[in-house]
Short mmCIF file of C-alpha atoms in Angstrom, two decimals:
data_model
loop_
_atom_site.label_atom_id
_atom_site.label_comp_id
_atom_site.label_asym_id
_atom_site.label_seq_id
_atom_site.Cartn_x
_atom_site.Cartn_y
_atom_site.Cartn_z
CA MET A 1490 8.77 10.20 -36.01
CA GLU A 1491 5.22 8.96 -35.93
CA LEU A 1492 3.19 9.52 -32.80
CA GLU A 1493 2.65 5.83 -32.12
CA ALA A 1494 6.38 5.06 -32.43
CA ALA A 1495 7.21 7.96 -30.13
CA ARG A 1496 4.76 6.65 -27.55
CA LEU A 1497 6.19 3.14 -27.64
CA MET A 1498 9.74 4.46 -27.32
CA ALA A 1499 8.78 6.78 -24.48
CA ALA A 1500 7.17 3.94 -22.55
CA GLY A 1501 10.20 1.70 -23.04
CA LEU A 1502 12.70 4.37 -22.05
CA CYS A 1503 10.61 5.39 -19.04
CA MET A 1504 10.51 1.84 -17.73
CA GLY A 1505 14.14 1.05 -18.52
CA ILE A 1506 15.73 4.15 -17.04
CA GLY A 1507 13.34 4.22 -14.13
CA ALA A 1508 14.21 0.68 -13.06
CA ILE A 1509 17.99 1.29 -12.82
CA GLY A 1510 17.94 3.06 -9.48
CA SER A 1511 15.54 0.75 -7.73
CA GLY A 1512 17.44 -2.27 -9.05
CA ILE A 1513 20.67 -1.03 -7.49
CA GLY A 1514 18.83 -0.09 -4.30
CA GLU A 1515 17.15 -3.46 -3.91
CA GLY A 1516 20.46 -5.21 -4.49
CA ILE A 1517 22.11 -3.22 -1.74
CA VAL A 1518 19.21 -3.85 0.67
CA GLY A 1519 19.12 -7.59 -0.04
CA GLY A 1520 22.88 -8.01 0.13
CA LYS A 1521 23.26 -6.11 3.38
CA ALA A 1522 20.31 -7.96 4.95
CA LEU A 1523 21.84 -11.34 4.03
CA GLU A 1524 25.15 -10.17 5.46
CA ALA A 1525 23.47 -9.22 8.72
CA MET A 1526 21.58 -12.54 8.85
CA GLY A 1527 24.84 -14.40 8.33
CA ARG A 1528 26.48 -12.53 11.17
CA ASN A 1529 23.56 -12.86 13.55
CA PRO A 1530 21.21 -15.73 12.57
CA LYS A 1531 19.10 -15.25 15.74
CA MET A 1532 17.83 -11.92 14.42
CA ALA A 1533 16.98 -13.37 10.99
CA ASP A 1534 13.18 -13.09 11.38
CA LYS A 1535 13.27 -9.45 12.45
CA ILE A 1536 15.75 -8.54 9.73
CA PHE A 1537 13.67 -10.34 7.11
CA THR A 1538 10.46 -8.39 7.76
CA ASN A 1539 12.37 -5.11 7.85
CA MET A 1540 14.13 -6.11 4.64
CA ILE A 1541 10.77 -6.69 2.94
CA ILE A 1542 9.62 -3.19 3.90
CA ALA A 1543 12.89 -1.64 2.72
CA ILE A 1544 12.72 -3.51 -0.58
CA ALA A 1545 9.14 -2.39 -1.14
CA LEU A 1546 10.22 1.20 -0.49
CA ALA A 1547 13.17 0.93 -2.86
CA GLU A 1548 10.90 -0.62 -5.47
CA SER A 1549 8.52 2.33 -5.48
CA THR A 1550 10.41 4.45 -8.02
CA ALA A 1551 10.30 1.57 -10.49
CA ILE A 1552 6.58 1.24 -9.80
CA TYR A 1553 6.04 4.95 -10.49
CA SER A 1554 7.79 4.67 -13.83
CA LEU A 1555 5.77 1.53 -14.56
CA VAL A 1556 2.53 3.40 -13.90
CA ILE A 1557 3.70 6.29 -16.08
CA ALA A 1558 4.66 3.85 -18.84
CA LEU A 1559 1.26 2.17 -18.62
CA ILE A 1560 -0.49 5.54 -18.77
CA ILE A 1561 1.57 6.43 -21.86
CA LEU A 1562 0.74 3.09 -23.49
CA PHE A 1563 -2.92 2.56 -22.60
CA GLY A 1564 -4.14 5.79 -21.04
CA MET B 889 2.43 -13.05 -31.90
CA GLY B 890 -1.02 -13.75 -30.57
CA GLU B 891 -3.83 -11.38 -29.78
CA MET B 892 -2.86 -8.77 -27.21
CA PRO B 893 -5.19 -8.81 -24.21
CA THR B 894 -7.33 -5.74 -23.74
CA ILE B 895 -5.77 -3.73 -20.94
CA SER B 896 -7.68 -0.77 -19.57
CA LEU B 897 -6.51 1.55 -16.83
CA PRO B 898 -10.02 2.48 -15.61
CA SER B 899 -12.26 -0.46 -14.69
CA SER B 900 -15.26 -1.20 -16.85
CA GLU B 901 -18.64 0.20 -15.91
CA PHE B 902 -21.68 -2.05 -15.72
CA PHE B 903 -24.62 -0.04 -14.43
CA MET B 904 -25.55 2.81 -12.14
CA VAL B 905 -27.13 2.61 -8.70
CA GLY B 906 -28.27 6.14 -7.99
CA PRO B 907 -25.19 8.37 -8.25
CA PHE B 908 -22.77 5.44 -7.92
CA THR B 909 -21.25 3.68 -10.90
CA ILE B 910 -20.90 -0.07 -10.38
CA THR B 911 -17.69 -1.26 -12.03
CA ASN B 912 -16.21 -4.73 -12.05
CA SER B 913 -13.76 -3.82 -9.28
CA VAL B 914 -16.67 -2.63 -7.12
CA ILE B 915 -18.33 -6.01 -7.59
CA THR B 916 -15.10 -7.72 -6.53
CA THR B 917 -14.76 -5.40 -3.55
CA LEU B 918 -18.26 -6.31 -2.38
CA THR B 919 -17.53 -10.01 -2.90
CA VAL B 920 -14.34 -9.79 -0.85
CA SER B 921 -16.24 -7.99 1.91
CA LEU B 922 -18.81 -10.77 1.86
CA ILE B 923 -16.05 -13.39 2.12
CA LEU B 924 -14.57 -11.52 5.09
CA ILE B 925 -17.92 -11.31 6.89
CA VAL B 926 -18.60 -15.03 6.36
CA LEU B 927 -15.06 -15.89 7.54
CA ALA B 928 -15.53 -13.76 10.64
CA PHE B 929 -18.77 -15.54 11.55
CA LEU B 930 -17.25 -18.99 10.90
CA ILE B 931 -14.20 -18.28 13.07
CA LYS B 932 -16.27 -16.65 15.81
CA ARG B 933 -18.68 -19.60 15.97
CA LYS B 934 -15.90 -22.08 16.64
CA ALA B 935 -13.78 -19.78 18.80
CA GLY B 936 -12.93 -21.02 22.26
CA VAL B 937 -10.15 -21.58 24.77
CA ILE B 938 -9.06 -24.65 22.84
CA PRO B 939 -8.45 -23.05 19.44
CA SER B 940 -9.60 -24.58 16.22
CA ARG B 941 -7.28 -24.67 13.21
CA SER B 942 -8.67 -21.55 11.57
CA GLN B 943 -8.55 -19.71 14.89
CA VAL B 944 -4.82 -20.47 15.27
CA ILE B 945 -4.11 -19.06 11.81
CA PHE B 946 -6.19 -15.97 12.51
CA GLU B 947 -4.65 -15.34 15.92
CA SER B 948 -1.06 -15.74 14.73
CA LEU B 949 -1.82 -13.28 11.90
CA LEU B 950 -3.34 -10.90 14.43
CA ASN B 951 -0.37 -11.11 16.78
CA PHE B 952 2.07 -10.60 13.92
CA ILE B 953 0.43 -7.33 12.82
CA LEU B 954 -0.10 -6.19 16.42
CA ASP B 955 3.61 -6.68 17.24
CA LYS B 956 4.62 -4.58 14.25
CA MET B 957 2.10 -1.89 15.14
CA ILE B 958 3.32 -1.70 18.75
CA MET B 959 6.79 -1.12 17.33
CA ALA B 960 5.46 1.66 15.10
CA PHE B 961 3.28 3.38 17.71
CA GLY B 962 5.61 2.93 20.67
CA SER B 963 2.92 1.84 23.13
CA ARG B 964 0.49 -1.03 23.30
CA GLU B 965 -2.58 1.03 24.21
CA ARG B 966 -2.13 3.42 21.33
CA ALA B 967 -1.54 0.54 18.90
CA LEU B 968 -4.68 -1.26 20.12
CA LYS B 969 -6.76 1.88 19.46
CA PHE B 970 -5.86 1.83 15.78
CA PHE B 971 -5.58 -1.93 15.42
CA PRO B 972 -9.13 -2.63 14.10
CA LEU B 973 -8.71 -0.11 11.27
CA TYR B 974 -5.38 -1.46 10.09
CA PHE B 975 -6.20 -5.12 10.54
CA THR B 976 -9.38 -4.69 8.50
CA ILE B 977 -7.39 -3.06 5.70
CA PHE B 978 -4.79 -5.82 5.95
CA LEU B 979 -7.32 -8.65 5.78
CA PHE B 980 -9.15 -6.96 2.94
CA LEU B 981 -5.99 -6.48 0.88
CA LEU B 982 -4.74 -9.98 1.75
CA ILE B 983 -7.89 -11.58 0.34
CA GLY B 984 -8.52 -8.99 -2.37
CA ASN B 985 -5.02 -9.26 -3.85
CA GLN B 986 -5.35 -13.03 -4.18
CA PHE B 987 -8.94 -12.94 -5.38
CA MET B 988 -8.09 -13.63 -9.02
CA LEU B 989 -6.55 -16.98 -7.99
CA ILE B 990 -10.04 -18.38 -7.43
CA PRO B 991 -10.59 -20.81 -10.30
CA PHE B 992 -12.55 -19.37 -13.25
CA ALA B 993 -12.82 -15.93 -11.56
CA GLU B 994 -10.84 -14.47 -14.44
CA SER B 995 -12.80 -16.33 -17.12
CA ILE B 996 -16.28 -15.05 -16.25
CA VAL B 997 -17.12 -12.57 -18.99
CA THR B 998 -20.28 -10.58 -19.66
CA GLU B 999 -21.95 -10.30 -23.08
CA ASP B 1000 -19.74 -7.36 -24.08
CA GLY B 1001 -16.54 -9.29 -23.39
CA VAL B 1002 -15.85 -7.49 -20.11
CA ASN B 1003 -14.52 -9.43 -17.13
CA LEU B 1004 -16.98 -9.64 -14.26
CA PHE B 1005 -14.22 -9.61 -11.63
CA ARG B 1006 -11.11 -7.50 -11.36
CA SER B 1007 -8.57 -7.41 -8.53
CA PRO B 1008 -9.85 -4.50 -6.37
CA ALA B 1009 -6.46 -2.87 -5.80
CA SER B 1010 -5.73 -2.81 -9.53
CA ASP B 1011 -8.32 -0.04 -9.86
CA TYR B 1012 -6.74 3.22 -8.70
CA SER B 1013 -9.81 4.35 -6.75
CA LEU B 1014 -9.42 1.77 -3.98
CA PRO B 1015 -5.77 2.48 -2.99
CA ILE B 1016 -6.37 6.22 -3.14
CA VAL B 1017 -9.44 5.96 -0.90
CA PHE B 1018 -7.51 3.95 1.71
CA THR B 1019 -4.57 6.36 1.58
CA LEU B 1020 -6.74 9.48 1.74
CA PHE B 1021 -8.64 8.05 4.68
CA ILE B 1022 -5.45 7.29 6.60
CA LEU B 1023 -3.82 10.65 5.88
CA ILE B 1024 -6.92 12.76 6.61
CA LEU B 1025 -7.49 10.78 9.82
CA SER B 1026 -3.91 11.42 10.93
CA HIS B 1027 -4.25 15.18 10.41
CA ILE B 1028 -7.67 15.41 12.05
CA LEU B 1029 -6.44 13.49 15.11
CA ALA B 1030 -3.28 15.57 15.40
CA LEU B 1031 -5.29 18.78 14.99
CA ALA B 1032 -7.84 17.65 17.56
CA ILE B 1033 -5.18 16.88 20.17
CA ARG B 1034 -2.93 19.90 19.76
CA PRO B 1035 -3.88 22.16 16.85
CA ILE B 1036 -1.23 24.86 17.39
CA LYS B 1037 1.61 22.39 17.69
CA HIS B 1038 0.52 20.42 14.63
CA ILE B 1039 0.22 23.51 12.44
CA GLY B 1040 3.51 24.69 13.91
CA SER B 1041 5.25 21.60 12.61
CA PHE B 1042 4.47 22.74 9.05
CA ILE B 1043 4.64 26.55 9.33
CA LYS B 1044 7.68 26.92 11.56
CA ILE B 1045 7.67 30.53 12.72
CA GLU B 1046 8.64 29.77 16.30
CA GLN B 1047 12.33 29.98 15.40
CA PHE B 1048 11.87 33.67 14.53
CA PHE B 1049 10.88 34.43 18.12
CA LYS B 1050 13.93 32.66 19.50
CA ILE B 1051 16.43 34.76 17.54
CA LYS B 1052 19.11 36.17 19.82
CA SER B 1053 21.53 37.62 17.26
CA ILE B 1054 21.47 38.36 13.53
CA LYS B 1055 23.43 35.12 12.92
CA ASP B 1056 20.39 33.01 13.80
CA LEU B 1057 18.30 34.56 11.05
CA PRO B 1058 19.48 32.26 8.17
CA MET B 1059 18.84 29.18 10.31
CA ALA B 1060 15.35 30.40 11.12
CA PHE B 1061 14.61 30.96 7.42
CA LEU B 1062 16.00 27.51 6.60
CA ASP B 1063 13.74 25.96 9.23
CA PHE B 1064 10.76 27.85 7.83
CA PHE B 1065 11.33 26.62 4.28
CA LEU B 1066 11.96 23.06 5.44
CA GLY B 1067 8.57 23.23 7.12
CA LEU B 1068 7.01 24.35 3.84
CA LEU B 1069 8.69 21.40 2.12
CA ASP B 1070 6.97 19.10 4.61
CA ILE B 1071 3.62 20.26 3.22
CA ILE B 1072 4.69 19.01 -0.22
CA GLY B 1073 5.89 15.86 1.54
CA GLU B 1074 2.34 15.20 2.74
CA PHE B 1075 1.11 15.12 -0.87
CA ALA B 1076 4.07 12.93 -1.82
CA LYS B 1077 2.92 10.47 0.85
CA LEU B 1078 -0.50 10.33 -0.79
CA ALA B 1079 0.99 9.70 -4.23
CA SER B 1080 3.61 7.19 -3.12
CA LEU B 1081 1.51 4.99 -0.83
CA SER B 1082 -1.42 4.68 -3.21
CA THR B 1083 0.66 4.28 -6.37
CA ARG B 1084 2.80 1.57 -4.78
CA LEU B 1085 -0.18 -0.66 -4.07
CA PHE B 1086 -1.91 0.11 -7.37
CA GLY B 1087 1.23 -0.34 -9.50
CA ASN B 1088 2.16 -3.68 -7.99
CA MET B 1089 -1.28 -5.20 -8.31
CA PHE B 1090 -1.93 -3.80 -11.79
CA ALA B 1091 1.49 -4.89 -13.07
CA GLY B 1092 1.02 -8.38 -11.67
CA SER B 1093 -2.15 -8.96 -13.66
CA ILE B 1094 -0.75 -7.35 -16.83
CA ILE B 1095 2.49 -9.35 -16.88
CA VAL B 1096 0.62 -12.66 -16.76
CA GLY B 1097 -1.69 -11.46 -19.52
CA ILE B 1098 1.16 -10.34 -21.77
CA ILE B 1099 3.20 -13.51 -21.24
CA ALA B 1100 0.20 -15.70 -21.97
CA SER B 1101 -0.57 -13.81 -25.17
CA LEU B 1102 2.98 -13.87 -26.60
CA THR B 1103 2.72 -17.18 -28.43
CA THR B 1104 0.50 -20.25 -28.28
CA PHE B 1105 3.17 -22.20 -26.41
CA THR B 1106 3.56 -19.71 -23.57
CA GLN B 1107 -0.08 -20.01 -22.52
CA PHE B 1108 0.22 -23.01 -20.25
CA LEU B 1109 3.36 -23.47 -18.12
CA VAL B 1110 5.33 -20.27 -18.66
CA PRO B 1111 3.04 -17.87 -16.67
CA ILE B 1112 3.27 -20.03 -13.51
CA PRO B 1113 6.43 -18.37 -12.04
CA PHE B 1114 4.92 -14.96 -12.71
CA ILE B 1115 1.70 -15.96 -10.96
CA ALA B 1116 3.79 -17.16 -8.00
CA LEU B 1117 5.58 -13.81 -7.99
CA GLY B 1118 2.17 -12.10 -8.06
CA ILE B 1119 1.04 -14.06 -4.98
CA LEU B 1120 4.20 -13.04 -3.11
CA SER B 1121 3.90 -9.38 -4.06
CA GLY B 1122 0.21 -9.36 -3.14
CA VAL B 1123 0.99 -10.52 0.41
CA VAL B 1124 4.01 -8.24 0.75
CA GLN B 1125 2.14 -5.18 -0.52
CA ALA B 1126 -0.74 -5.77 1.90
CA PHE B 1127 1.78 -5.90 4.74
CA VAL B 1128 3.78 -2.89 3.52
CA PHE B 1129 0.64 -0.80 3.03
CA VAL B 1130 -0.47 -1.43 6.61
CA MET B 1131 3.00 -0.80 8.04
CA LEU B 1132 3.53 2.49 6.20
CA GLY B 1133 -0.05 3.52 6.95
CA SER B 1134 0.49 2.99 10.66
CA LEU B 1135 3.71 5.01 10.46
CA TYR B 1136 1.80 7.86 8.79
CA ILE B 1137 -0.63 8.03 11.71
CA SER B 1138 1.86 7.32 14.49
CA ALA B 1139 4.42 9.92 13.39
CA PRO B 1140 2.21 13.04 13.68
CA LEU B 1141 0.48 11.66 16.78
CA ASN B 1142 3.74 10.95 18.58
CA ALA B 1143 5.05 14.34 17.48
CA VAL B 1144 2.18 16.30 19.03
CA LYS B 1145 1.71 14.01 22.03
CA PRO B 1146 4.62 11.77 23.03
CA VAL B 1147 3.76 8.34 24.41
CA GLU B 1148 5.20 9.06 27.89
CA GLU B 1149 2.53 11.71 28.56
CA THR B 1150 -0.34 9.21 28.29
CA ASN B 1151 0.92 6.79 30.95
#
C-alpha cells in the first residue's frame, strides 16, 4: 500500500471507530435527559444545562480521534 | 471536486516582536481583547440602578455563571474569589469563538494568501495556556493551604501506618497505586480539557471549509446549518470549559480545606 493511501485510510478509520462510543453515549445522555424532563418539567432548565455538560464530556473521545485524524491528514 | 482549502494545524506566522512570534491567531486574540475592553467601558459608562439593555444582558450572563460556580465551589465566598478569572475566560471564549462570524473577517488575506484572522481557540496554544494556568493555579493554591495533605492525596502512604493486621496490607497497596494513578489523571485533565476546546473550534472551521469546497453548488446555502452548529458549539464549549475549569480548582481546594471550616 502506498503511504498516502495508508494515511487516508488511517484517518478515516480513526474517525469512524472513534465516533462509535461517543455517539452511543450522547444518545443515552440525551434520551435520559428528555425522559427526566418529561417526568418533571419544572426541573427542565437545570437538567438542560447539566445535559449540555454531560454531552460535551461524552463527545470528547470523538474530538480526540478527530484531532488525531487531522494530525494524520495535515500534520 | 473543487479546490481543497488550505488547512494548517499551526497558525501562520507574520512577524516577530522580540522573542514573540506574531501569528494570525495572536492578532485575533488581541482584537478580541480590545473588543472586550471597549465593551466593558461602554457598559460601565451607562451602568446604573435603572439598567440599560446591554447591562441587563451582561448581568444575567454574570448571574448565570455565578450560580453554576456556587454549585461547583459549594460556597458563595469561595466562588466569588475565583469568579473574575473564570468570567474573563468565559467572555473571551464567548466572543473569540464567534469572531469569524464578523462579516469579511474570514476574507481578509495578506499578500501571501494567508488569512489575517483565525479563531483564537483553533490554535492549540490558547486552550493549552488556559488549561495549564488553571491546573497550575489549583495545585499551587492547594499546596499553599495544606502542602502535606495535598501531596498525601497523590502519594498515599498514610494507609501503611494504619495497618492493624496483615490483611490490611493489600488494601494499603491498592490505595497507594490508586494515588499514583491520580498523578496520571492530572495529565489526562490537561490533555482532555485543552483538546476538547481546540478540537471543537478547529473542526467547526474545517467542516464549513470542506463543505464549501466540495462543488460549486455547495458554496452558498449548504454550509448554513453547519455554521449554525458552529455557533452553538462555540457557546457550549465556552460554558463547558469554564464549568470543568472551576471543578478542577474547586475539587483539590475542597479536598484540602472543606467549606465548613471557613465559615
